[in-house]
Short mmCIF file of C-alpha atoms in Angstrom, two decimals:
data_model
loop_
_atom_site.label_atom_id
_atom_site.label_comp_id
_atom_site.label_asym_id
_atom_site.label_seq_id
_atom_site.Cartn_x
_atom_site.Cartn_y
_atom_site.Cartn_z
CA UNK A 881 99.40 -11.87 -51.54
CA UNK A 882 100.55 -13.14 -54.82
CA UNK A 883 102.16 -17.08 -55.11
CA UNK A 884 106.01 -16.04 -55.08
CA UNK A 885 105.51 -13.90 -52.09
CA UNK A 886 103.57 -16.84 -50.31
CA UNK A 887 106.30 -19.11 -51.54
CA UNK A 888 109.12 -16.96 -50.31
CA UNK A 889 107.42 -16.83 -46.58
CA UNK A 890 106.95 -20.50 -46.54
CA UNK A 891 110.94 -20.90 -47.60
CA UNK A 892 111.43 -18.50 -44.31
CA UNK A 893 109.67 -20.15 -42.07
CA UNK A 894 110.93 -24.00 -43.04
CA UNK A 895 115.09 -21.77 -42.49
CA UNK A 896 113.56 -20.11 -39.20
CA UNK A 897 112.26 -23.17 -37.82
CA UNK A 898 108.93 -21.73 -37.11
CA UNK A 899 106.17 -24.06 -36.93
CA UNK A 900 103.41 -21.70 -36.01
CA UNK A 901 104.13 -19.09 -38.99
CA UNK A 902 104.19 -21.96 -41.41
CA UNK A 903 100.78 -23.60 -40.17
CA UNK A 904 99.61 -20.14 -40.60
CA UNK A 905 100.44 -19.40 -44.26
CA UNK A 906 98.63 -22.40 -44.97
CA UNK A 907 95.77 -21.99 -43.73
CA UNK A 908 96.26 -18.32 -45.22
CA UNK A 909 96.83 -20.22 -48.89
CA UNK A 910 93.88 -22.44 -48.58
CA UNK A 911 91.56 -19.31 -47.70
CA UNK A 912 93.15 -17.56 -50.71
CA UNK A 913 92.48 -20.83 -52.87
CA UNK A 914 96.04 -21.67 -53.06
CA UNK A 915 97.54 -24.51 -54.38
CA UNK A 916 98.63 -26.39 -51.66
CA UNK A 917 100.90 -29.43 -53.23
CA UNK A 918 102.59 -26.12 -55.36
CA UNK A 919 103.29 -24.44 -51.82
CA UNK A 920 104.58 -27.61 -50.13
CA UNK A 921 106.89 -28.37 -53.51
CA UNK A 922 107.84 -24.99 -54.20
CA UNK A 923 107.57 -22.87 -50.91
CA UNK A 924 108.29 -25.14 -48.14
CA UNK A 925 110.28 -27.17 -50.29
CA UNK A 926 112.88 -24.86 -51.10
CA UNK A 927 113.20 -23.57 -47.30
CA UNK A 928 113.80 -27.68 -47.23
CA UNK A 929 116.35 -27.28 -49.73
CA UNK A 930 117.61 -24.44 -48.33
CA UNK A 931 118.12 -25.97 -44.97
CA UNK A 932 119.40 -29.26 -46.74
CA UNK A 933 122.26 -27.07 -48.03
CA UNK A 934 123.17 -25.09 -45.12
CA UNK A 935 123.93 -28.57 -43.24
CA UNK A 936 125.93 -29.66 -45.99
CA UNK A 937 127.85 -25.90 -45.57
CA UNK A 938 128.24 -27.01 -42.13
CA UNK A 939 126.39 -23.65 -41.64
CA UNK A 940 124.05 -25.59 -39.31
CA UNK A 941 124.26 -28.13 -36.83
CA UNK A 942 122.74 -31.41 -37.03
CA UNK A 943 120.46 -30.51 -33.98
CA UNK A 944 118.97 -27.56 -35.62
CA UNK A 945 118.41 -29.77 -38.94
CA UNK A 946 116.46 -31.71 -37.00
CA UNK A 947 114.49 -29.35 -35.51
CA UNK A 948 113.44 -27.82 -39.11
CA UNK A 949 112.99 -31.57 -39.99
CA UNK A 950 110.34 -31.56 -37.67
CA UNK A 951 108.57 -28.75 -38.74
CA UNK A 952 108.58 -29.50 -42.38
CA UNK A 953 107.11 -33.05 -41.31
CA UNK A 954 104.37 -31.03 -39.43
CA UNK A 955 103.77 -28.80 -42.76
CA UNK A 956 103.27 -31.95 -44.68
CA UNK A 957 100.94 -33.43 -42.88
CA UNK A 958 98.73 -30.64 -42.23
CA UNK A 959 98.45 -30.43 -46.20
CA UNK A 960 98.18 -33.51 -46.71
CA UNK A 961 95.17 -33.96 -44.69
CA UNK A 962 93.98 -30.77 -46.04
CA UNK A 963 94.31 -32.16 -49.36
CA UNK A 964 92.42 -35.51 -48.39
CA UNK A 965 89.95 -33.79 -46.91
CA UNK A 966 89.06 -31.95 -50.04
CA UNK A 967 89.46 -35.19 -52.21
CA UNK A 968 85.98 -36.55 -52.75
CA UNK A 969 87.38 -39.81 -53.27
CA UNK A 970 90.74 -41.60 -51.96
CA UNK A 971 92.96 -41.98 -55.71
CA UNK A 972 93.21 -45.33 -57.02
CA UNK A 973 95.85 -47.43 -56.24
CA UNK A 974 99.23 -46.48 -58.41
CA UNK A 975 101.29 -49.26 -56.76
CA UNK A 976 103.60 -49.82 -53.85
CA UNK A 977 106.87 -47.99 -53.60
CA UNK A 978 109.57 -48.38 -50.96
CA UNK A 979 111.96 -45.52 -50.42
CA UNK A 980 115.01 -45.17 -48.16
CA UNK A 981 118.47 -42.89 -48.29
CA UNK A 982 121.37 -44.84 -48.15
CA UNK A 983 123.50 -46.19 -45.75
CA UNK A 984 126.32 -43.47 -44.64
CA UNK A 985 123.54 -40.84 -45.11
CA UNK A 986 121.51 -39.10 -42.91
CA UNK A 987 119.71 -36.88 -44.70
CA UNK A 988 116.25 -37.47 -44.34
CA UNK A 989 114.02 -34.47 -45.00
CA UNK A 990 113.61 -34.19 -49.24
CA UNK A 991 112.73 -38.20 -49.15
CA UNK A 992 110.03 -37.18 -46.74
CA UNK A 993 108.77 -34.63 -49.29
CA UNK A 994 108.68 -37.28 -51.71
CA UNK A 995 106.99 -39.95 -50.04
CA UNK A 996 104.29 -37.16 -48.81
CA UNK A 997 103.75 -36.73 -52.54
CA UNK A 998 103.34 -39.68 -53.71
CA UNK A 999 100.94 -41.30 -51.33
CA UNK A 1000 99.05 -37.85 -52.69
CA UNK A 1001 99.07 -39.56 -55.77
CA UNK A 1002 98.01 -42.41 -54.83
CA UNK A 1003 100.63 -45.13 -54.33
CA UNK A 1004 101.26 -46.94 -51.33
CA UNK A 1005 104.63 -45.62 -49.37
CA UNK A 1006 106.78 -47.74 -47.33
CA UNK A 1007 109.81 -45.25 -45.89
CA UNK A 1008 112.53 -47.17 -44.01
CA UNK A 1009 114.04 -43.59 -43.31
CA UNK A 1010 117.70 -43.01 -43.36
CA UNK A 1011 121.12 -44.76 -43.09
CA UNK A 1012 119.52 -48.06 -44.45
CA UNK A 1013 121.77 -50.63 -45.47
CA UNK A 1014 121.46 -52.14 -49.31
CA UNK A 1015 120.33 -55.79 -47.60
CA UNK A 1016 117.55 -54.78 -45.67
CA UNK A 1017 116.15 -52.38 -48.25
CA UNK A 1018 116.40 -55.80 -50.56
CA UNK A 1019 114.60 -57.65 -47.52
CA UNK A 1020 112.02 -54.99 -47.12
CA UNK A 1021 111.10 -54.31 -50.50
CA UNK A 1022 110.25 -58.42 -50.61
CA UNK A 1023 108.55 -58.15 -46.95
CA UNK A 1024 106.05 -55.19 -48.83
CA UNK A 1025 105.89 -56.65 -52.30
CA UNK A 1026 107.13 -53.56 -53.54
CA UNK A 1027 106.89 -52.78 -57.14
CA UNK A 1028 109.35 -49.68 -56.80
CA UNK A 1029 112.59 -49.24 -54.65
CA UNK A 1030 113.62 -45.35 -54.66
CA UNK A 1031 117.12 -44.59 -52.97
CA UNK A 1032 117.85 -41.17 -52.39
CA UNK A 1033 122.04 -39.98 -51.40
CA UNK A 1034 122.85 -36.68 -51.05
CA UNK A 1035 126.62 -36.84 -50.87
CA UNK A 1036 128.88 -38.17 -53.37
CA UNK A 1037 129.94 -41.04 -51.15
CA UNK A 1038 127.02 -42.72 -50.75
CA UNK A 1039 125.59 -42.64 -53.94
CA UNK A 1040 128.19 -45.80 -54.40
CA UNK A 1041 125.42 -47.54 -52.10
CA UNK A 1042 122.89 -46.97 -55.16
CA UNK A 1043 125.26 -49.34 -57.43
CA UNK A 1044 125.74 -51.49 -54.55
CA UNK A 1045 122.04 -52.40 -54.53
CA UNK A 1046 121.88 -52.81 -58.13
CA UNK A 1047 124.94 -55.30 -57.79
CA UNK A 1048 123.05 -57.15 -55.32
CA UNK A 1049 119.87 -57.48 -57.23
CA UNK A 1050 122.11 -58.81 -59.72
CA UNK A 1051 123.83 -60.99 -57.70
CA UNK A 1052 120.19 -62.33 -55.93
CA UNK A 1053 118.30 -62.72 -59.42
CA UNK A 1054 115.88 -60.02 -57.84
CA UNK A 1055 116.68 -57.59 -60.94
CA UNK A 1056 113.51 -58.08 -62.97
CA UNK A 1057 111.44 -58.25 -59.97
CA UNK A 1058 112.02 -54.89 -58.69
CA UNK A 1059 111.65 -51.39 -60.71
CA UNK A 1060 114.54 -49.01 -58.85
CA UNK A 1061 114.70 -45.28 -59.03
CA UNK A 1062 117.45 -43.11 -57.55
CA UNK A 1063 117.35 -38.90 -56.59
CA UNK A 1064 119.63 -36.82 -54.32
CA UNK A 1065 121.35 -33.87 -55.03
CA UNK A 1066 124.36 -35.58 -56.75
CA UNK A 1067 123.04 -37.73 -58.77
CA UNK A 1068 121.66 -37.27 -62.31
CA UNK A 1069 120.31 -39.29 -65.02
CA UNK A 1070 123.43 -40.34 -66.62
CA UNK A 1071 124.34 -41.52 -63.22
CA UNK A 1072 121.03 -43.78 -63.04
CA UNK A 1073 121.44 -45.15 -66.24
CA UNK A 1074 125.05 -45.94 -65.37
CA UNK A 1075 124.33 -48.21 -62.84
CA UNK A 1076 121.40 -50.01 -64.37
CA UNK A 1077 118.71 -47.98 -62.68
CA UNK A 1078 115.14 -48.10 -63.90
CA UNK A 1079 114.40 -44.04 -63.57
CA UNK A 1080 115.91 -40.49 -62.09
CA UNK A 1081 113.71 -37.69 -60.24
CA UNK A 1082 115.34 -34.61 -59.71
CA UNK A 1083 112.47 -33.56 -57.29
CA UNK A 1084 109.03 -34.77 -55.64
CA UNK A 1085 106.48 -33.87 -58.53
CA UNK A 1086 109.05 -35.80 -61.19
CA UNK A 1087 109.28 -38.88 -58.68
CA UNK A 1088 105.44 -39.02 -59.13
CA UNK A 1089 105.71 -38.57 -63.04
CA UNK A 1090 108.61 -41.07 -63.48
CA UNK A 1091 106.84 -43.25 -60.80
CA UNK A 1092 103.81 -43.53 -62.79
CA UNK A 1093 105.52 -43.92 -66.15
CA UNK A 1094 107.48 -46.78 -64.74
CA UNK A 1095 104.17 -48.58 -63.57
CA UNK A 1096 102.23 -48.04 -66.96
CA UNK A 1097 105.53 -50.01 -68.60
CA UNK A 1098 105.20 -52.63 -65.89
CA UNK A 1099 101.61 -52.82 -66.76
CA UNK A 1100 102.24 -53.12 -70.36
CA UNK A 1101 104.56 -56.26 -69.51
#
């Protein structure tokens, strides 16, 4: 089995909800000497995406997102412990990163992706999940000691709750004390640097690059 036809089973079974066929390919992958963060970004991931869209289509009902939420959750752990497993020792410490989608948002499933990744990597992951309102991500990201607050909205309308928490930083002298990154299908960089945003990830594997980057340039400070 070559890696796009492995990657275009794993998209399948994320749309079809099937749990059992997408435990199997990866065990299947890791046999074959797959790599398994490549099948979880791009196989898996883009049944995610797929899903993601469908919702937004109103092609699916919430119900059934949540169902395929579940399995993708279930995918990511599996190789995620696979991956620890084969680690010979846990990755240093990157730093602490909080991530949460917006307020007015439900969507859920691509932030889990990219927390998944970058506790690979080696940061430490706080995820206050979905609909979270700009105050207590502020609050939380104190509460932790975060170094990084990552917002993800994927509608149009809520990516006004990005700027709102930059306002409020502002507005609480908590500005310099916080590194922020935003993602979600909508937004870009232009966006980012429009509201005063310290970094844009289009996906998971660029959340861990720009992640990283920011922290060396804290470091440097």
């Amino acid at each position: 089995m070559d890696k796009q036809e492995l990657f275009s089973r794993a998209k399948e079974a994320i749309v079809d909800a099937d749990e059992s066929k997408a435990l199997g390919l990866i065990a299947e992958a890791k046999n074959e000497n797959f790599d398994l963060l490549e099948l979880l970004l791009s196989g898996f991931g883009a049944g995610n995406q797929e899903i993601g869209e469908r919702f937004d289509k109103g092609i699916l009902s919430l119900p059934e997102l949540i169902y395929a939420a579940e399995v993708m959750k279930s995918v990511t752990n599996r190789i995620l412990e696979l991956l620890k497993a084969e680690g010979e020792n846990p990755p240093t410490k990157k730093g602490t990163i909080l991530l949460a989608t917006v307020a007015g948002d439900v969507h859920d499933i691509g932030k889990g992706i990219v927390a998944s990744t970058l506790r690979t990597a080696g940061f430490d992951v706080i995820d206050l999940g979905c609909e979270v309102p700009v105050d207590v991500i502020l609050e939380e990201a104190k509460k932790h000691n975060a170094d990084i607050i990552g917002t993800s909205a994927l509608l149009t309308s809520t990516m006004l709750e990005q700027k709102k928490l930059e306002k409020l930083l502002t507005e609480t002298g908590d500005k310099d004390s916080f590194i922020t990154m935003v993602g979600g299908a909508p937004c870009t960089p232009r966006w980012a640097k429009k509201i005063g945003a310290g970094g844009y990830s289009e996906d998971a594997l660029e959340a861990v690059k720009v992640a990283l980057e920011l922290m060396e340039e804290k470091n440097k400070k």
